[in-house]
Tab-separated table of C-alpha atoms and ligand atoms in Angstrom:
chain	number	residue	atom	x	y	z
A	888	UNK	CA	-27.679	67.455	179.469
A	889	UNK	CA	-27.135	63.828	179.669
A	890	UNK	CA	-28.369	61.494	177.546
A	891	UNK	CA	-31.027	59.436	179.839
A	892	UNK	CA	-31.539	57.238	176.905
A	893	UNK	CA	-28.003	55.268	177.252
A	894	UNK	CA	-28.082	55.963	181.838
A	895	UNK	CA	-27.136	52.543	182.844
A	896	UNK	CA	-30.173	52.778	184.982
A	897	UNK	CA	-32.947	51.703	183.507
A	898	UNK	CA	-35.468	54.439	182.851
A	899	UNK	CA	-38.747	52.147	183.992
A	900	UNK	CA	-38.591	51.607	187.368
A	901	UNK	CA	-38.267	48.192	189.168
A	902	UNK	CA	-42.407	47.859	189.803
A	903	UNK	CA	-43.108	48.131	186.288
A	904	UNK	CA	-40.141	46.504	184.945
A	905	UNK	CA	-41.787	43.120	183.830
A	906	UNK	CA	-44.855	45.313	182.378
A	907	UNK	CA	-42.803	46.573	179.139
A	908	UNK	CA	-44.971	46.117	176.388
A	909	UNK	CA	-48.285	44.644	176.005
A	910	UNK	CA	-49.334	42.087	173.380
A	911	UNK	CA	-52.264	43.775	172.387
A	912	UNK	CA	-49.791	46.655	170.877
A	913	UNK	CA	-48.132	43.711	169.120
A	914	UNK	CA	-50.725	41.793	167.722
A	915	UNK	CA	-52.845	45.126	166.293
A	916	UNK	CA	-49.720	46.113	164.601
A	917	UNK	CA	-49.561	42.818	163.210
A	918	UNK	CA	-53.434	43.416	162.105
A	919	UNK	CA	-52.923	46.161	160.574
A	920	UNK	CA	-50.078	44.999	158.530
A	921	UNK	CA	-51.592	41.980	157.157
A	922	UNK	CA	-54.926	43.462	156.466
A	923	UNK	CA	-56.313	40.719	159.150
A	924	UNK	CA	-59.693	40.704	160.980
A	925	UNK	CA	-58.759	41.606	164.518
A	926	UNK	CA	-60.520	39.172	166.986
A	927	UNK	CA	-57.680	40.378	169.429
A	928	UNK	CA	-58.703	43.423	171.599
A	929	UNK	CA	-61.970	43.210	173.249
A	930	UNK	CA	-64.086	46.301	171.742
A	931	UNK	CA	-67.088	46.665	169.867
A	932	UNK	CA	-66.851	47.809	166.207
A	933	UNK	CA	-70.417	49.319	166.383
A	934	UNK	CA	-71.309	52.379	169.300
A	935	UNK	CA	-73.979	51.571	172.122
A	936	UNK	CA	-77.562	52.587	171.936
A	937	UNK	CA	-78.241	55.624	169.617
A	938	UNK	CA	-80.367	57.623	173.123
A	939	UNK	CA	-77.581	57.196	175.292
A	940	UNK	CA	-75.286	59.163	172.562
A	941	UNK	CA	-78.033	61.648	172.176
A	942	UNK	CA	-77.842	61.881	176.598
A	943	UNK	CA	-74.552	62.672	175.886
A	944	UNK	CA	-74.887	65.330	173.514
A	945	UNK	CA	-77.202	66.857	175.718
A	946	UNK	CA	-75.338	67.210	178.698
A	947	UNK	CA	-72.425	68.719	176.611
A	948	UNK	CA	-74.452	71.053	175.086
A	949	UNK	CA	-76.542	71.918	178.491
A	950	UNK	CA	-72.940	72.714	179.782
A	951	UNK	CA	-73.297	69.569	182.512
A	952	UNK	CA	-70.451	67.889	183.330
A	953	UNK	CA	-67.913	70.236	181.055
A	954	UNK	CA	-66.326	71.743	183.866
A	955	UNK	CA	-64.950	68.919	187.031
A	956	UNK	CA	-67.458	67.141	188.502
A	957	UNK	CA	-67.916	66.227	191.979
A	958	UNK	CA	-64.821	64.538	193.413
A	959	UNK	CA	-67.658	60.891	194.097
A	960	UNK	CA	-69.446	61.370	190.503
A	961	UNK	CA	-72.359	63.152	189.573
A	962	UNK	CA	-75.090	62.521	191.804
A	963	UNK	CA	-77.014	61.745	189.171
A	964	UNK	CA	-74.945	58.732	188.577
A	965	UNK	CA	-74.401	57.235	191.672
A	966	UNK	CA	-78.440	57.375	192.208
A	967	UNK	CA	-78.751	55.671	188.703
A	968	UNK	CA	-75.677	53.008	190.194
A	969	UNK	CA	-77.283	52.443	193.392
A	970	UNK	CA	-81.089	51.792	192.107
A	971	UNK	CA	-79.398	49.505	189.144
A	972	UNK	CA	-78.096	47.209	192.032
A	973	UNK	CA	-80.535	47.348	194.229
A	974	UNK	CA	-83.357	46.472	191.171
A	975	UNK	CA	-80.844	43.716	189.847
A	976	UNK	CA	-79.628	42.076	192.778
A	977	UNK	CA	-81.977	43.354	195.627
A	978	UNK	CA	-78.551	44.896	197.188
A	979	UNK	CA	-78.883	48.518	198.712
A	980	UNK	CA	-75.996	51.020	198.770
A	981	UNK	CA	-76.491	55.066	199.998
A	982	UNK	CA	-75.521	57.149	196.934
A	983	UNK	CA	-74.023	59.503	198.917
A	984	UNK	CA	-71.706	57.266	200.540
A	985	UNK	CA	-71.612	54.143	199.137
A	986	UNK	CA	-71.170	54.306	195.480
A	987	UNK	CA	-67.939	56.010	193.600
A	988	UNK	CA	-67.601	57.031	190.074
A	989	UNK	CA	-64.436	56.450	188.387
A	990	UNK	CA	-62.732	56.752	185.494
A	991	UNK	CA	-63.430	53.126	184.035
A	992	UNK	CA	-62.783	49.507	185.774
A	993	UNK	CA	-59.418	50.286	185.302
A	994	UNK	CA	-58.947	53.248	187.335
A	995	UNK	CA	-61.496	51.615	189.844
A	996	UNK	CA	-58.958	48.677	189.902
A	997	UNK	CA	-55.894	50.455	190.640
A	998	UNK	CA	-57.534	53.017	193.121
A	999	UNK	CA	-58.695	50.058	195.092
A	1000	UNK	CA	-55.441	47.958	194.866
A	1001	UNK	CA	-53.173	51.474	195.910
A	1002	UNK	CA	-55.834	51.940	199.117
A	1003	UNK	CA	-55.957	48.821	200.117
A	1004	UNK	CA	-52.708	46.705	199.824
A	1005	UNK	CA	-49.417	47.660	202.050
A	1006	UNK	CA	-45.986	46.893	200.357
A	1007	UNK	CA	-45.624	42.985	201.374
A	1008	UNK	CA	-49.247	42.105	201.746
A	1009	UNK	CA	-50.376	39.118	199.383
A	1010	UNK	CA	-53.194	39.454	196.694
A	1011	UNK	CA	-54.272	36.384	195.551
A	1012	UNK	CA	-56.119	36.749	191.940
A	1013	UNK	CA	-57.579	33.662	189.839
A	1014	UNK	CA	-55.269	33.307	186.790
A	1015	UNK	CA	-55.508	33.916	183.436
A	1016	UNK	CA	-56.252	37.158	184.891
A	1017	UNK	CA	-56.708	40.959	182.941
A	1018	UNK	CA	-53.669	42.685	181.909
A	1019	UNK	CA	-54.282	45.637	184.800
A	1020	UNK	CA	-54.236	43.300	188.225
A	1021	UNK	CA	-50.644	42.212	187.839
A	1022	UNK	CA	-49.284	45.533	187.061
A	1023	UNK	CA	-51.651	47.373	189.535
A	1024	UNK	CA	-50.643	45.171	192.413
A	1025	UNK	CA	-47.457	45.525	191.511
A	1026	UNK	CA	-47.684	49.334	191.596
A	1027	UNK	CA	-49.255	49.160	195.329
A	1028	UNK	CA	-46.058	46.920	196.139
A	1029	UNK	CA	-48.084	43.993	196.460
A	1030	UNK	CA	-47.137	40.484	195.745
A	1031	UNK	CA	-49.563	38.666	193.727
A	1032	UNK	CA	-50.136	35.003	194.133
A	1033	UNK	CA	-52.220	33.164	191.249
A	1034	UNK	CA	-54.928	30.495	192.023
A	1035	UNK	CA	-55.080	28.644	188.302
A	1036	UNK	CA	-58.209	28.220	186.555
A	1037	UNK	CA	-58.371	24.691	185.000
A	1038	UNK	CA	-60.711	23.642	182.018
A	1039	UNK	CA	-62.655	20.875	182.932
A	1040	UNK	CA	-65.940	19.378	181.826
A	1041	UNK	CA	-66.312	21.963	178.848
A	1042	UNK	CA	-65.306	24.977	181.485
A	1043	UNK	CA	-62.645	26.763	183.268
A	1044	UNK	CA	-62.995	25.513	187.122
A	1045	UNK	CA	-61.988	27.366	190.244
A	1046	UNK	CA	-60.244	24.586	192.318
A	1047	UNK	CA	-61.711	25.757	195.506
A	1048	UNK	CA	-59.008	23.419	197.618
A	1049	UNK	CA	-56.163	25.624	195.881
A	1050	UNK	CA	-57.643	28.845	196.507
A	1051	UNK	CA	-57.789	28.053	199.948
A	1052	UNK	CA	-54.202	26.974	200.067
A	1053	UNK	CA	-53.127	30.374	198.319
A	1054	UNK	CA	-54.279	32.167	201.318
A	1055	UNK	CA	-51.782	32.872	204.130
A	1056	UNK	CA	-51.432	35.363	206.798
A	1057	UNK	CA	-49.651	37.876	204.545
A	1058	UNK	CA	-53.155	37.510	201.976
A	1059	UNK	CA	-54.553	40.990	202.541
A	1060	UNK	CA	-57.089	40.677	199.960
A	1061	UNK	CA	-59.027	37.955	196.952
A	1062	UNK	CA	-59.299	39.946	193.360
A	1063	UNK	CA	-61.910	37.598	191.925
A	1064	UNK	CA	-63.060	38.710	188.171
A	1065	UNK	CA	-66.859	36.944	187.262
A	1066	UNK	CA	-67.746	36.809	184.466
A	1067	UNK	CA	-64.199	35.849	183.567
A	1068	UNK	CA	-62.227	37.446	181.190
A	1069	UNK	CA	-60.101	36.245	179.308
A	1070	UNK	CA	-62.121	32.298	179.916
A	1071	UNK	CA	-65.499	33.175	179.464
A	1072	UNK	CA	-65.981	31.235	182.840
A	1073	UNK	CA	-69.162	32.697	185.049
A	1074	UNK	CA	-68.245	31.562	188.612
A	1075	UNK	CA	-71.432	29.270	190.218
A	1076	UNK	CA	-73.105	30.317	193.314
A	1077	UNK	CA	-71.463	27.517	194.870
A	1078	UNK	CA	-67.630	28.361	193.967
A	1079	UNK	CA	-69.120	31.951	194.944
A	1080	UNK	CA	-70.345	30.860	198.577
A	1081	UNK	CA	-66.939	29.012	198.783
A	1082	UNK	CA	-64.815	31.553	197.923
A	1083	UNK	CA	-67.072	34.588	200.491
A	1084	UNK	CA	-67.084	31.751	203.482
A	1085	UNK	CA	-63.181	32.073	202.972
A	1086	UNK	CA	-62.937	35.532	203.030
A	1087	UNK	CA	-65.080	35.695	206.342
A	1088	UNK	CA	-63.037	32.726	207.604
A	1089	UNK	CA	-60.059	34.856	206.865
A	1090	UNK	CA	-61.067	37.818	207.576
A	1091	UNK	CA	-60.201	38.898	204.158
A	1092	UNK	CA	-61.379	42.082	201.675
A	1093	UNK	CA	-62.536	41.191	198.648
A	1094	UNK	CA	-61.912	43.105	195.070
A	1095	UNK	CA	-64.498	42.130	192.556
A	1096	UNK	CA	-64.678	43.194	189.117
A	1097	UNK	CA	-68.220	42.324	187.651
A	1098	UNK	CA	-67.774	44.605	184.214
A	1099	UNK	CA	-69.386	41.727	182.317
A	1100	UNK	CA	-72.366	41.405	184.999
A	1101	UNK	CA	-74.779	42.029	182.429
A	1102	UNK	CA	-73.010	39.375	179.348
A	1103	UNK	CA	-73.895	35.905	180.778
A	1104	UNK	CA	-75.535	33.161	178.506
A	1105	UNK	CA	-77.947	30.321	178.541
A	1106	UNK	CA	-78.313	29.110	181.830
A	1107	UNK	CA	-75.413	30.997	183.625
A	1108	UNK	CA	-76.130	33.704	186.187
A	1109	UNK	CA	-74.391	36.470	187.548
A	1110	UNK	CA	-74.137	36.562	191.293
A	1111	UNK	CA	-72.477	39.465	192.952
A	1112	UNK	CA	-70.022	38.609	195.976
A	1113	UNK	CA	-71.113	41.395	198.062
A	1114	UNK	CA	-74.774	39.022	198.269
A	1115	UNK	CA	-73.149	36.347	199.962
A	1116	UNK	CA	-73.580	36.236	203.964
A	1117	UNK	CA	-70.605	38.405	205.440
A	1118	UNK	CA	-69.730	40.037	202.048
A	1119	UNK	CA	-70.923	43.365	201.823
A	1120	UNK	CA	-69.063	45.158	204.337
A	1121	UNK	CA	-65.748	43.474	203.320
A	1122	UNK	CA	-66.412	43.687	199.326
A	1123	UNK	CA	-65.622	46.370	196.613
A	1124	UNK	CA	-67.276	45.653	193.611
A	1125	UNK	CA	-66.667	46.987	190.427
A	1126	UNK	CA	-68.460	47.607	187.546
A	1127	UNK	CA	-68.339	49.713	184.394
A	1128	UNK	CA	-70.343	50.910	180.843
A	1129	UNK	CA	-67.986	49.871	178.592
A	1130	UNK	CA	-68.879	46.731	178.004
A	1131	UNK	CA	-72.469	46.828	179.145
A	1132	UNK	CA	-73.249	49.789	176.939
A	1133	UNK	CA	-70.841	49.338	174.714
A	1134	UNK	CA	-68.910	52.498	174.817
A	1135	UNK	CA	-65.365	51.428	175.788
A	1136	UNK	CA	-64.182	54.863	175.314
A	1137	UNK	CA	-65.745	56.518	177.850
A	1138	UNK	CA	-64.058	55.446	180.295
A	1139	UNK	CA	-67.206	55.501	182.923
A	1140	UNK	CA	-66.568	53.012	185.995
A	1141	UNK	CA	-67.821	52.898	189.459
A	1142	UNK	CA	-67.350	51.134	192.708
A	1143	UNK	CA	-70.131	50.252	195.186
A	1144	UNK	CA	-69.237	49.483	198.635
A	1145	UNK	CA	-69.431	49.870	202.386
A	1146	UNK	CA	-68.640	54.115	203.263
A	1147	UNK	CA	-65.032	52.999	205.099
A	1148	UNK	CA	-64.253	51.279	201.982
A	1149	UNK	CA	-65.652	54.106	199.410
A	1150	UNK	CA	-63.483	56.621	201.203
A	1151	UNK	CA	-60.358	54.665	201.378
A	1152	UNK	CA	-60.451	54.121	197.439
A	1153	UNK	CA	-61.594	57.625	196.992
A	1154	UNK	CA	-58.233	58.866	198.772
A	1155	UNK	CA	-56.600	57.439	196.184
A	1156	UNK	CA	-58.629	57.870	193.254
A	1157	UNK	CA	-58.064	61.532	193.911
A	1158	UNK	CA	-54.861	61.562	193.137
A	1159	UNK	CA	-55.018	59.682	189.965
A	1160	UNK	CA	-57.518	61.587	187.572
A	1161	UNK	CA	-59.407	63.436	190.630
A	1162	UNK	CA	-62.275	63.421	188.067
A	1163	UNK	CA	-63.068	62.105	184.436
A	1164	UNK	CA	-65.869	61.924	181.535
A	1165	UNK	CA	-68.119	64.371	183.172
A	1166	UNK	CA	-70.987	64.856	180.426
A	1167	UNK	CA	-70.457	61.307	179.916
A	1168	UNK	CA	-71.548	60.393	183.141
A	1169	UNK	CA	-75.501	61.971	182.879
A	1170	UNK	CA	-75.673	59.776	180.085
A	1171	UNK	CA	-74.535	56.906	181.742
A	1172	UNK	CA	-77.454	58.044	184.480
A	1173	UNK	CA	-79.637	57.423	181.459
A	1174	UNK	CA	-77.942	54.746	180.586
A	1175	UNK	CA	-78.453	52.719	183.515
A	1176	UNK	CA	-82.190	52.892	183.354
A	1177	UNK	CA	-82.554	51.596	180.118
A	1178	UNK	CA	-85.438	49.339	180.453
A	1179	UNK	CA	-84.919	45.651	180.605
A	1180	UNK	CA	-85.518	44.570	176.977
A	1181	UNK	CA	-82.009	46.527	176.241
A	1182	UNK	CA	-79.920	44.192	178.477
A	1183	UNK	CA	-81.778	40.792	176.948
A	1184	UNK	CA	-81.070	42.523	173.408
A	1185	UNK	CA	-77.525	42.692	173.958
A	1186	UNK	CA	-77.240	39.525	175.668
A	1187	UNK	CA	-79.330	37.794	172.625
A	1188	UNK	CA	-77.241	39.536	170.440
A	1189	UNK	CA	-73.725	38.538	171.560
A	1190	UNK	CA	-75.116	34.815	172.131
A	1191	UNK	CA	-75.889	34.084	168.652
A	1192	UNK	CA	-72.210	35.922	167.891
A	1193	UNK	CA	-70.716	33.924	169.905
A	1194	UNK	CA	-72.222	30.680	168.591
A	1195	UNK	CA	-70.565	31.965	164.859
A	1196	UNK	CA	-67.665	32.146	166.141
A	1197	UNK	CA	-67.196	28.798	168.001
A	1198	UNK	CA	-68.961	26.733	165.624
A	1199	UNK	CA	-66.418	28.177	163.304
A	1200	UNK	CA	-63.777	27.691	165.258
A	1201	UNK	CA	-64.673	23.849	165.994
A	1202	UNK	CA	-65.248	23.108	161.875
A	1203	UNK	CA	-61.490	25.227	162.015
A	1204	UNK	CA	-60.753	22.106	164.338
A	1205	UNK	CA	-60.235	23.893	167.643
A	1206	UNK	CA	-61.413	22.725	170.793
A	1207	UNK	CA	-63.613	25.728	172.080
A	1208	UNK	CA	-64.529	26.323	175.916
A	1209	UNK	CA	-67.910	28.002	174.928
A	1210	UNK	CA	-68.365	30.971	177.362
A	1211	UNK	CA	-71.044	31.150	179.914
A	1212	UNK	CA	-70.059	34.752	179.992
A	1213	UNK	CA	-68.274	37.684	178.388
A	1214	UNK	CA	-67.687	38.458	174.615
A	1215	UNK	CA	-64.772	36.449	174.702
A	1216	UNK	CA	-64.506	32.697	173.568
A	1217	UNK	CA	-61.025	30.551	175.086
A	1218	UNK	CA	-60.259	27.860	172.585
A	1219	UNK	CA	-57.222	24.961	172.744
A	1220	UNK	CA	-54.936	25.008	169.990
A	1221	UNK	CA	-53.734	21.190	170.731
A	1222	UNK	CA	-56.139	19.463	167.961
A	1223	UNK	CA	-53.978	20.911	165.374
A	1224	UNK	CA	-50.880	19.250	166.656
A	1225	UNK	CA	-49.788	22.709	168.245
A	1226	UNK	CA	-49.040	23.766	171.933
A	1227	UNK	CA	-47.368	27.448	171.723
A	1228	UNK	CA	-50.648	29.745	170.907
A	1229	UNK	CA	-47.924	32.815	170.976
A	1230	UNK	CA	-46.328	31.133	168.182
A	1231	UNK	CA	-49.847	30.023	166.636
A	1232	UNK	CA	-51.221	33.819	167.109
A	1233	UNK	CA	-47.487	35.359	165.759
A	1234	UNK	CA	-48.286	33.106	162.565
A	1235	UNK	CA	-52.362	33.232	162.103
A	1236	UNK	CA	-52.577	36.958	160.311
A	1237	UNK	CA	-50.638	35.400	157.733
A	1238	UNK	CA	-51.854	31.703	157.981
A	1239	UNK	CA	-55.616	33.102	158.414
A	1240	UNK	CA	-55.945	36.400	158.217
A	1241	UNK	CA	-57.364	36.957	161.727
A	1242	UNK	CA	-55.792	38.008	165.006
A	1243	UNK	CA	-56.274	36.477	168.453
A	1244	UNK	CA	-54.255	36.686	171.722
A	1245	UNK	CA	-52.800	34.097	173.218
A	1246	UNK	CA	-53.895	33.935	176.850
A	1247	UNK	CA	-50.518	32.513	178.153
A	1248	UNK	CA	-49.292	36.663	178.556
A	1249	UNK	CA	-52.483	36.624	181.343
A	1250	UNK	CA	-50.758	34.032	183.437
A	1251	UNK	CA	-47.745	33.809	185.927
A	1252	UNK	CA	-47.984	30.058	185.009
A	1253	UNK	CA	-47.591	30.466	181.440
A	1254	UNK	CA	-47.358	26.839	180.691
A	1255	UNK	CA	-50.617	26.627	182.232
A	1256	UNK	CA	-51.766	28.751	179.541
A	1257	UNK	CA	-49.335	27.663	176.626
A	1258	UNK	CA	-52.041	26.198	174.131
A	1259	UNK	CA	-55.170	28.825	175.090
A	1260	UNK	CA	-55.575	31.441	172.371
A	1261	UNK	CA	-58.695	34.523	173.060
A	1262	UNK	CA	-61.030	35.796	170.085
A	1263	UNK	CA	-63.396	38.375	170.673
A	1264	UNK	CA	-66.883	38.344	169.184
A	1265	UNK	CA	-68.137	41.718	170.013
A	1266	UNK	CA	-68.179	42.340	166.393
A	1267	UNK	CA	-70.347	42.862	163.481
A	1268	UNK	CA	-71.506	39.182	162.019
A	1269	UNK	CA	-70.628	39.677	158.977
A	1270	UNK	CA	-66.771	39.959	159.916
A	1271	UNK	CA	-67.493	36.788	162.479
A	1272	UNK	CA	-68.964	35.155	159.583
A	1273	UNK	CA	-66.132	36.049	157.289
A	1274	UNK	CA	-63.689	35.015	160.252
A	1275	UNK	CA	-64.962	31.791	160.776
A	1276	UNK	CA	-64.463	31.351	157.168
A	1277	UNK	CA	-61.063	32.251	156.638
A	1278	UNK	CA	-60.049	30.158	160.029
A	1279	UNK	CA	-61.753	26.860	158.363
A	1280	UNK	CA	-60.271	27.623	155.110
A	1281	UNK	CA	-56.720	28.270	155.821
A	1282	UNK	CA	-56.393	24.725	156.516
A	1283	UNK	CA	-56.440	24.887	160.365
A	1284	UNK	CA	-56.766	20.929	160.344
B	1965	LIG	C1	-62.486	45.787	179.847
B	1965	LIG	C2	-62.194	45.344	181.236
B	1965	LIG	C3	-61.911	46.281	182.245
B	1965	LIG	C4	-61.728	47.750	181.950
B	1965	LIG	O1	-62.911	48.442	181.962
B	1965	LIG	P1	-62.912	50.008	181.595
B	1965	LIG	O2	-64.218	50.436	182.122
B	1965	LIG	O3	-62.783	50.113	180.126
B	1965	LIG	O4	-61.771	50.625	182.301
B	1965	LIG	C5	-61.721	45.817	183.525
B	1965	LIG	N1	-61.783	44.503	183.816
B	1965	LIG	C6	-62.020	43.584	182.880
B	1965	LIG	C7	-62.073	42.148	183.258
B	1965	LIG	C8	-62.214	43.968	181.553
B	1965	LIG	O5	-62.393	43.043	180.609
């Protein structure tokens, strides 16, 4: 047999050619080897509520879920999905029809992107954006085309006069991500209304992925697109208990939108894991209708973690774009007489002791993002205590 290893054509293929290796795989490595605090990947070092894992060990143990599920998600689920949105946001969406489990955001992402964009078609996406749209677009023979978000006043901005220039007649659909990771940036009802009066102007769909819905701050809000005049029937929005329950290894997303758009990304979620986490999903069911003083605990919780970490990030000298949103906190490495944050992040294990990312891999601009670096907080405070130490003493300044 030949050896496909040294084939002088190159094994990946030509859509996933630029997507070799991710940074995440890098910088854990790196982690690891230096013994460092890892502030990179965005997971939570302690499980979700104690009852929802108990749900869960019911429903294995009841035999629900353990053989596949239906091809939409339990019905249990999508009931649970449709009565969170329609106490939360006073938007109504038919179980039946409307509402599609996957398995996670990301599968919800690339289902949606596959259905939805013909080879050539434009997908404009506001950049630093997650690791999955590029690639996913990519897959779907897309061309992606990146409207950049700017700090400004003490947050990242949409520029609403670029976004509108990034649309041309090839733009098929707006991926919009609020609240924004990796910035921390939750868009304001009036970059919202902007961006949905363009997508009616336009005549546009709209991809929205709201996994941090529930992980907005102080006086932020989250407002779903689909709530804007015009929206619903041209918006998939896309959710997920990973980061709202805090079980990122579930892998339990969903979709809610209008049936002709549901059945579209169902014909090709089908093909990619038909179904997935099926006792996991009856505790999600539970999960959903957790009553209200869960969601302010977590949200209380992760505020005062966040504030650790960028106060100890600003006595580290940083300057620190506190998030409105997300467990993620952006901060500008230029104070400290630096403008590479891949170099910086390479060097801080060793320097600090703690990892970060450097959000430059998350743009097509990347000297727009040259001097950003990403820390997660969704961690213990002890270790964001201990971080914030070790960042101020290794001499940062
Ligand atoms: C974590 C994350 C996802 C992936 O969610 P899963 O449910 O774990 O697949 C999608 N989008 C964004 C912006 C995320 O941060």
């Amino acid at each position: 047999m030949a050896d496909m290893t040294s084939s002088p054509r190159p094994l990946l293929n030509r859509r996933l050619a630029e997507f070799g290796t991710t940074v995440f795989a890098e910088m854990s490595a790196l982690a690891l080897r230096t013994g460092s605090i890892n502030l990179g990947q965005g997971f939570p070092d302690t499980d979700g509520p104690e009852e929802v894992r108990e749900a869960a060990v019911r429903a294995l143990r009841d035999g629900r879920g353990n053989q596949y599920p239906p091809g939409p998600g339990v019905p249990e689920l999508r009931t649970a999905v449709a009565a969170h949105q329609r106490r939360r946001y006073g938007l109504s969406f038919d179980p039946d029809t409307e509402v599609l489990v996957t398995a996670g955001a990301t599968e919800a992402i690339a289902a949606a992107l596959l259905a939805l964009v013909e080879p050539g078609d434009e997908v404009v996406a506001l950049e630093p954006y997650y690791d999955s749209y590029a690639a996913c677009v990519a897959l779907a023979g897309g061309r992606r085309v990146p409207v950049t978000l700017r700090p400004q006043g003490g947050r990242f901005r949409l520029d609403l006069d670029e976004l509108r220039d990034a649309v041309t007649d090839r733009t098929r659909l707006l991926l919009i991500n609020t609240p924004h990771n990796p910035t921390g940036t939750v868009l304001t009802r009036e970059e919202l209304a902007a961006i949905a009066e363009l997508a009616v102007e336009r005549d546009l769909l709209v991809v929205t992925d709201e996994v941090y819905e529930h992980l907005v701050y102080d006086d932020a809000e989250h407002v779903p697109l689909a709530t804007f005049p015009g929206m619903r029937e041209r918006t998939v929005t896309i959710s997920s208990a990973g980061k709202t329950f805090s079980f990122t290894g579930w892998k339990v997303g969903w979709i809610t939108a209008a049936p002709e758009l549901v059945t579209a990304v169902r014909s090709a979620k089908q093909y990619l894991t038909y179904v997935s986490a099926g006792p996991f999903q009856y505790a999600v069911a539970e999960a959903l209708a957790l009553p209200e003083s869960y969601f302010t605990g977590l949200r209380d919780d992760l505020r005062a973690k966040r504030d650790v970490l960028a106060a100890g990030l600003e006595e580290a000298g940083l300057t620190v774009y506190r998030p409105a949103g997300t467990y993620f906190v952006t901060a500008d490495i230029r104070p400290l007489g630096e403008s590479d944050g891949v170099a910086f992040c390479r060097a801080l294990p060793e320097r600090a002791g703690v990892v970060a990312i450097p959000t430059a891999v998350f743009y097509d601009h990347r000297e727009a993002g040259a001097p950003f670096v990403r820390f997660a907080f969704c961690k213990q405070r002890p270790v964001l205590e201990e971080a914030a130490r070790r960042l101020k003493g290794a001499g940062a300044r």
